[in-house]
XYZ file of C-alpha atoms in Angstrom:
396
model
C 0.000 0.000 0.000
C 1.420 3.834 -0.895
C 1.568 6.168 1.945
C 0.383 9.465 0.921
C 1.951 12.786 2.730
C -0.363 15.110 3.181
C 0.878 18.734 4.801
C -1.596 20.824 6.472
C -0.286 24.679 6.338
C -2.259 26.470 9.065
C -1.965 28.258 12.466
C -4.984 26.983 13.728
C -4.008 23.672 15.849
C -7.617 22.808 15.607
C -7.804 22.229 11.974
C -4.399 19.941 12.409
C -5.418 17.955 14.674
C -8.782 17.034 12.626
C -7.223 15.947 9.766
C -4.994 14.083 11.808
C -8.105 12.522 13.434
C -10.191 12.232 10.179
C -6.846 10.593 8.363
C -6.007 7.969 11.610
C -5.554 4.724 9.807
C -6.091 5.604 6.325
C -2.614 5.200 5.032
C -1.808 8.780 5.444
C 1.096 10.928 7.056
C 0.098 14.125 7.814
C 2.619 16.885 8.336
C 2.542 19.893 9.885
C 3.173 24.148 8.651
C 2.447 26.235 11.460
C 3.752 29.947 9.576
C 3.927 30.893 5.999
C 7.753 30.742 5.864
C 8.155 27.116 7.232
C 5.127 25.992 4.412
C 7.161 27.696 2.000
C 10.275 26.364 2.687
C 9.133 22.132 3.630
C 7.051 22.585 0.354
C 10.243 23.501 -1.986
C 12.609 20.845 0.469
C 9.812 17.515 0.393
C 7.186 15.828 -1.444
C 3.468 15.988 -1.046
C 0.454 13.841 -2.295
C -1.710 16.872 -0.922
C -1.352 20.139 0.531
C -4.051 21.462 2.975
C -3.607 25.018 3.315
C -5.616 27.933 5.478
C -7.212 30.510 2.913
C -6.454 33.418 5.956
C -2.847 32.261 6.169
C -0.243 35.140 5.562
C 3.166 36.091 5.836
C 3.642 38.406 9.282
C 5.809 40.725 7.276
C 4.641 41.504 4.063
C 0.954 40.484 4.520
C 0.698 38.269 1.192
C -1.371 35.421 1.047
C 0.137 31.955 1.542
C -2.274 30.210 -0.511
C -1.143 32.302 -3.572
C 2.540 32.150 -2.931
C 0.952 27.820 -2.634
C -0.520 28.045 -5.380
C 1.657 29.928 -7.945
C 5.034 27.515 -7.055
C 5.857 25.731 -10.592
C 5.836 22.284 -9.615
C 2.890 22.461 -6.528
C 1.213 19.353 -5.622
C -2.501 19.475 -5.477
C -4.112 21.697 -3.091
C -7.344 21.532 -0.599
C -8.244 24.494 0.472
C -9.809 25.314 3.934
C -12.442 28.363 4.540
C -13.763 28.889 8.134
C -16.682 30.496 6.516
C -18.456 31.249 3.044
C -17.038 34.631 1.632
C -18.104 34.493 -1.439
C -14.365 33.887 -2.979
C -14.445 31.150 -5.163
C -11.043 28.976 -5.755
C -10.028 27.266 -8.550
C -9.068 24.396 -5.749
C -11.613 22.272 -4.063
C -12.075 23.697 -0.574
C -13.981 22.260 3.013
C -15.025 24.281 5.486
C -15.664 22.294 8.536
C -13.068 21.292 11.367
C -14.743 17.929 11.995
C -12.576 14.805 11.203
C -14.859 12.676 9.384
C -15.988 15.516 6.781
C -12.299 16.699 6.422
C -11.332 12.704 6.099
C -13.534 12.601 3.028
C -12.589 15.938 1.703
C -9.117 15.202 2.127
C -9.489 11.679 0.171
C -11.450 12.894 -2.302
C -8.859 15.571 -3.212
C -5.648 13.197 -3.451
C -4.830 12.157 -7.085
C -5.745 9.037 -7.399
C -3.305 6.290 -8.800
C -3.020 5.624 -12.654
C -3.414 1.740 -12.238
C -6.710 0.366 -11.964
C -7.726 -0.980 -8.529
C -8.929 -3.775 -7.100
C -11.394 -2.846 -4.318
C -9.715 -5.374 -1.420
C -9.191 -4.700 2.286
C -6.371 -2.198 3.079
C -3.924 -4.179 5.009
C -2.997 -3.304 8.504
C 0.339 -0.510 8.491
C 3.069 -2.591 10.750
C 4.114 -1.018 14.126
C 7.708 -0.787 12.180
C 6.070 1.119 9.590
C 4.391 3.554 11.752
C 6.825 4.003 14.105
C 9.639 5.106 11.180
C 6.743 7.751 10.193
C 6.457 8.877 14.016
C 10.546 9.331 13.439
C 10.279 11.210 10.219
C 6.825 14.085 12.092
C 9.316 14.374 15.350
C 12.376 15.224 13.159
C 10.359 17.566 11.054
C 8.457 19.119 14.296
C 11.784 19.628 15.995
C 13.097 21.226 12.865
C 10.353 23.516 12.450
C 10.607 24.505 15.955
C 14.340 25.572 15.745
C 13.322 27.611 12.696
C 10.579 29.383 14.868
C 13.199 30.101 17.408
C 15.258 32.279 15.045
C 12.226 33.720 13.241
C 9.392 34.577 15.146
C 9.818 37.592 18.492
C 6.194 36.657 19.177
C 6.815 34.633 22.594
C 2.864 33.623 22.322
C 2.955 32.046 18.727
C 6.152 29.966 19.617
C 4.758 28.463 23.023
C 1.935 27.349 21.201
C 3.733 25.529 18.781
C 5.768 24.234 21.136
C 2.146 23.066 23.263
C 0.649 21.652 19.529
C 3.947 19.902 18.961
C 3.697 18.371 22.374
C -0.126 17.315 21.844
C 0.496 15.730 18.465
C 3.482 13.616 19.129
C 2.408 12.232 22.292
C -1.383 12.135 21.012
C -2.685 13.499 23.942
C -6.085 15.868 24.490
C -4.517 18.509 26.435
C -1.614 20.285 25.963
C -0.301 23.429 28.242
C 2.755 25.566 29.805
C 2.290 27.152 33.127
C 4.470 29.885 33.898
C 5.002 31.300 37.327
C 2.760 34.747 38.685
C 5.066 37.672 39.452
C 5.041 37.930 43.447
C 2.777 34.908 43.954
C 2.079 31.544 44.571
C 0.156 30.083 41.455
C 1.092 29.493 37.976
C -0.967 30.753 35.292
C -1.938 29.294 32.053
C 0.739 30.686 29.529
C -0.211 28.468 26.050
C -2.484 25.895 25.611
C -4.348 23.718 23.362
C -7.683 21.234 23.558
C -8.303 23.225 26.930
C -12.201 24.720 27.144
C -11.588 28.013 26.791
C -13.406 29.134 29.712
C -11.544 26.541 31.833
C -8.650 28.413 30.446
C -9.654 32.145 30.920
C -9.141 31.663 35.071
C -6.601 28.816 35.031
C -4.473 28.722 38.197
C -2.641 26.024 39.459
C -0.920 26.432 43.279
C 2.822 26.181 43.152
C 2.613 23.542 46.504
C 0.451 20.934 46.773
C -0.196 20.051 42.863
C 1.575 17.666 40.357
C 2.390 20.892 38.788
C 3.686 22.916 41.635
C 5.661 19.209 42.299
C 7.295 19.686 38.899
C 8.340 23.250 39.324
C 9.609 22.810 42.437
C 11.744 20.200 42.134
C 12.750 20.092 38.525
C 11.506 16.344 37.512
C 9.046 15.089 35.921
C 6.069 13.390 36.464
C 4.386 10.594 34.357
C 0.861 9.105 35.659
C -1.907 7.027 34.474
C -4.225 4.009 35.282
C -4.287 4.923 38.437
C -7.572 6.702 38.605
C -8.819 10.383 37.713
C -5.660 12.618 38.666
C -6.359 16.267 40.035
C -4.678 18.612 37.943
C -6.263 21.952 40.058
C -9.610 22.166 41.627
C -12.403 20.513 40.078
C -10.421 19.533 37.369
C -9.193 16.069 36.732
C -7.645 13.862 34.449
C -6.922 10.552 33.619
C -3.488 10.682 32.960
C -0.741 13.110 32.447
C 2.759 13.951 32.252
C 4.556 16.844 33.347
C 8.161 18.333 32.693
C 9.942 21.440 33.623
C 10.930 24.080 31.178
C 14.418 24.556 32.632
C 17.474 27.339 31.051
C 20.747 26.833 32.913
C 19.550 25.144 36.313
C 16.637 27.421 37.129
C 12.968 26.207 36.644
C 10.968 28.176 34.626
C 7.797 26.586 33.809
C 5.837 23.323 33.580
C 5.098 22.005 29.970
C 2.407 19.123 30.144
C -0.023 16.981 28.279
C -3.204 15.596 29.755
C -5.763 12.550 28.557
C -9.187 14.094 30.181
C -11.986 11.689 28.692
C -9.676 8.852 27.207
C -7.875 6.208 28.933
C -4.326 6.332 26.706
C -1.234 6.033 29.358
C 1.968 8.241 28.524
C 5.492 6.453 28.339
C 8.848 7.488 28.619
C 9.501 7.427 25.011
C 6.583 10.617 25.384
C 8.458 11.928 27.989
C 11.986 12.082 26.093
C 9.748 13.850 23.450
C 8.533 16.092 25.980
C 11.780 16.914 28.078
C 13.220 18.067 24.140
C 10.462 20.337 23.703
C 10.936 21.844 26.938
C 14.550 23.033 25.684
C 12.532 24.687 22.856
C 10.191 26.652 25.416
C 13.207 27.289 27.545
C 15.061 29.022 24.874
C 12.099 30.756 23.734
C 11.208 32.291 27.303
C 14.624 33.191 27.411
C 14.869 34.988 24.253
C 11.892 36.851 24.518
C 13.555 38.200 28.323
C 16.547 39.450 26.556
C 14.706 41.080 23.576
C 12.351 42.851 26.428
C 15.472 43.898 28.161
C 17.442 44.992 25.224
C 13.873 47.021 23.879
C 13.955 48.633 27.473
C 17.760 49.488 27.228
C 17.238 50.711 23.736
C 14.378 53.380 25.236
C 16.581 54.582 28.293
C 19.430 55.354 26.224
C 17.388 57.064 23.932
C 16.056 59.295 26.524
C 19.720 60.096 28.199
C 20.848 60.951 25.117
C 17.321 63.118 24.306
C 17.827 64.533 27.801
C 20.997 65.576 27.494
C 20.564 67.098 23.790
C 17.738 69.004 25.583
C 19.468 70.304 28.603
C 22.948 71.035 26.760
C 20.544 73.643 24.094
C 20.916 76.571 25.946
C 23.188 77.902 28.626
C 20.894 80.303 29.929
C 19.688 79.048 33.307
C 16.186 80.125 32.773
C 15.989 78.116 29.411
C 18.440 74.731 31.311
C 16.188 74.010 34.754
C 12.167 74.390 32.817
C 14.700 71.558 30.646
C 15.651 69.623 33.454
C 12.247 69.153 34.701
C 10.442 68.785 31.707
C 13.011 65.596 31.218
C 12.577 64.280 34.412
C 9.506 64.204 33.744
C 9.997 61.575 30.542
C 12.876 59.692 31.501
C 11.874 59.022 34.587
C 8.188 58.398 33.239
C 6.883 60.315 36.485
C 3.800 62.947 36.416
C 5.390 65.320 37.897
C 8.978 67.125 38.970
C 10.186 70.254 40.034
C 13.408 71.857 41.111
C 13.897 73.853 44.229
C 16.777 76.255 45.288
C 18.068 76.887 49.052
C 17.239 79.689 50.426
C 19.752 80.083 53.593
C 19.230 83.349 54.675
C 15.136 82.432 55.364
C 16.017 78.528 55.687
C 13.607 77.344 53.040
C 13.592 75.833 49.331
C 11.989 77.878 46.741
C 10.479 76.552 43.903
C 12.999 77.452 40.909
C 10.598 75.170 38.492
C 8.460 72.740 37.533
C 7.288 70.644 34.821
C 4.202 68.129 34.477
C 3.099 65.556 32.271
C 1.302 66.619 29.325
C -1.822 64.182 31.016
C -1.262 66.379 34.495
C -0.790 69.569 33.255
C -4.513 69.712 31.282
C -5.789 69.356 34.669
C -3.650 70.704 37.559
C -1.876 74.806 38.554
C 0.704 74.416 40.144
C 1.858 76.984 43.020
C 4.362 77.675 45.646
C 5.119 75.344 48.446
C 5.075 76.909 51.547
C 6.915 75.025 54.660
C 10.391 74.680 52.568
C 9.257 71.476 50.976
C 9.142 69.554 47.774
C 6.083 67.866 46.590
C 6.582 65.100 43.974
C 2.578 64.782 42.503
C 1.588 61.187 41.367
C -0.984 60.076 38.885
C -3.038 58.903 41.688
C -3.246 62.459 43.287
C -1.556 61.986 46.327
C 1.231 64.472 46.904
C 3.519 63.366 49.564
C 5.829 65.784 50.554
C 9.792 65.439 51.042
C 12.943 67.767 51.916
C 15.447 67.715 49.397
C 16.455 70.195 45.837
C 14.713 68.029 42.981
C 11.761 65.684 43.476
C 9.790 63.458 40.509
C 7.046 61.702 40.921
């Protein structure tokens, strides 16, 4: 019996996995395109029998349409072409607009070419565990590849957890697939990518970093693997029947949980899933990572822009009444405060005058400013209080 390769070129995971469901046991490999440039480039680098490709995909940067860059290649194999809803654009291709597995099963057959010898209508034989498992080689070798490539292409932190979360749902053929990062200044982790998860289970989320598989995993930096042992609580009111657990860990320090779950089905995980897992959890790791040091190196980028504003603006003038209103006024932006002002000692009455002040364009609509009496400066804050404070410059 031929295999046929079918590639599915689309960022939503849903229609994936349900031509992976319609196609189970048909005598079908079905590969995966999660962004324009990776369809693109496993297109021109492999052989299809079919290509199933999203009519809304585009390329991020120049905004052109993936299924015409698809569809104008020299040597394209045949194309299916999925529409979430009807339009009214027509395609030359045949197209299917439902996610559910049996319809996109028969679209999907009925759009592969069909073999030039006649044939005998007999009972496909069985595909040998050997068979399938070199094909389960060939999707994790082309997942992990595709990964890598999202690693040095795509700054969007959210598109590659997911694809690291679909990548971990398909290859271990799991339900549920999720990464829980940690809450700044709390106990819980929070629901950072996910995929087969309700989405109102998902809006609130929240799994307690102590006394949970999850918080187990975090803590202590292994992994956990269960199953037939009964429905598993995953958080509060939610259970599952089996799961398995890793950390996301960069250079010794925990930062995340990335996790598959089987909620209604009884399939057990095994450590062949968890090898697969602990590699995608390098992926995650790197991708956290990166998207840290691009925030930082954004955030660096702004502060040196405003020094170097800031001190184009002060060094303008000489003139004292044209260098203090400066001073203030970029106080007031570098430090991102509301409001600043300068004051000058005044020894012979033992009190600060006010020499200037400068407010936020938001403040300064709305608020007069005056003298301070008392030999004080008042820093004002967004939130109207105005606590006061002895010194010669306050910001606030």
């Amino acid at each position: 019996m031929t295999i046929k390769k079918v590639l599915v070129v689309a960022g939503d995971y849903d229609l994936v996995q349900g031509v992976r469901q319609g196609l189970d046991s048909s005598g079908c490999a079905v590969y995966a395109a999660h962004s324009h440039r990776d369809a693109l480039y496993i297109i021109d680098h492999e052989p299809f029998d079919l290509v199933v490709v999203d009519a809304l995909m585009s390329d991020r940067i120049s905004g052109d349409l993936t299924l015409n860059l698809v569809s104008a290649l020299p040597k394209r194999p045949p194309i299916l072409i999925y529409k979430a809803n009807a339009n009214g654009v027509t395609y030359p291709d045949p197209t299917v607009q439902t996610l559910q597995p049996d319809k996109l099963r028969e679209a999907v057959l009925k759009a592969l070419p069909q073999d030039q010898e006649a044939r005998v209508q007999v009972k496909q034989p069985r595909i040998s565990p050997m068979v399938t498992d070199l094909f389960w080689r060939d999707e994790e070798i082309q997942t992990l590849f595709s990964l890598s490539r999202s690693l040095t292409e795509v700054l969007d932190l959210s598109e590659v957890l997911n694809r690291v979360v679909e990548a971990a749902r398909r290859l271990t053929n799991a339900e549920e697939g999720l990464i829980l990062l940690p809450e700044t200044d709390s106990d819980q982790l929070y629901l950072r990518a996910k995929v087969g998860i309700d989405p109102e289970v998902a809006a609130n989320f929240r799994v307690k970093t102590h006394d949970t598989i999850a918080g187990t995993v975090f803590n202590s930096g292994q992994s956990v693997l269960l199953g037939e042992a009964g429905p598993q609580k995953v958080k509060t009111q939610y259970f599952v029947n089996s799961l398995l657990y890793v950390p996301i860990i960069h250079k010794g320090k925990t930062l995340g949980v990335l996790g598959v779950n089987n909620k209604t089905k009884h399939d057990v995980f095994n450590q062949r899933h968890k090898d697969l897992l602990t590699n995608l959890s390098s992926y995650a790791a790197i991708a956290i990572e990166n998207a840290r040091i691009y925030a930082q190196s954004v955030r660096r980028a702004r502060e040196l822009k405003a020094l170097v504003d800031a001190s184009q603006a002060i060094n303008a003038s000489l003139l004292p009444s044209h260098v203090i209103p400066a001073i203030c006024e970029q106080f007031v932006h570098v430090l991102n405060v509301s409001y600043a002002e300068i004051l000058q000692r005044v020894d012979d009455h033992k009190r600060f005058d006010k020499r200037r002040a400068a407010l936020s364009g938001q403040m300064a609509r709305g608020h007069r400013t005056g003298g301070n009496a008392g030999g004080t400066s008042r820093a004002a804050h967004g939130d109207g209080k105005s606590p006061a404070c002895d010194g010669r410059a306050g910001a606030a």
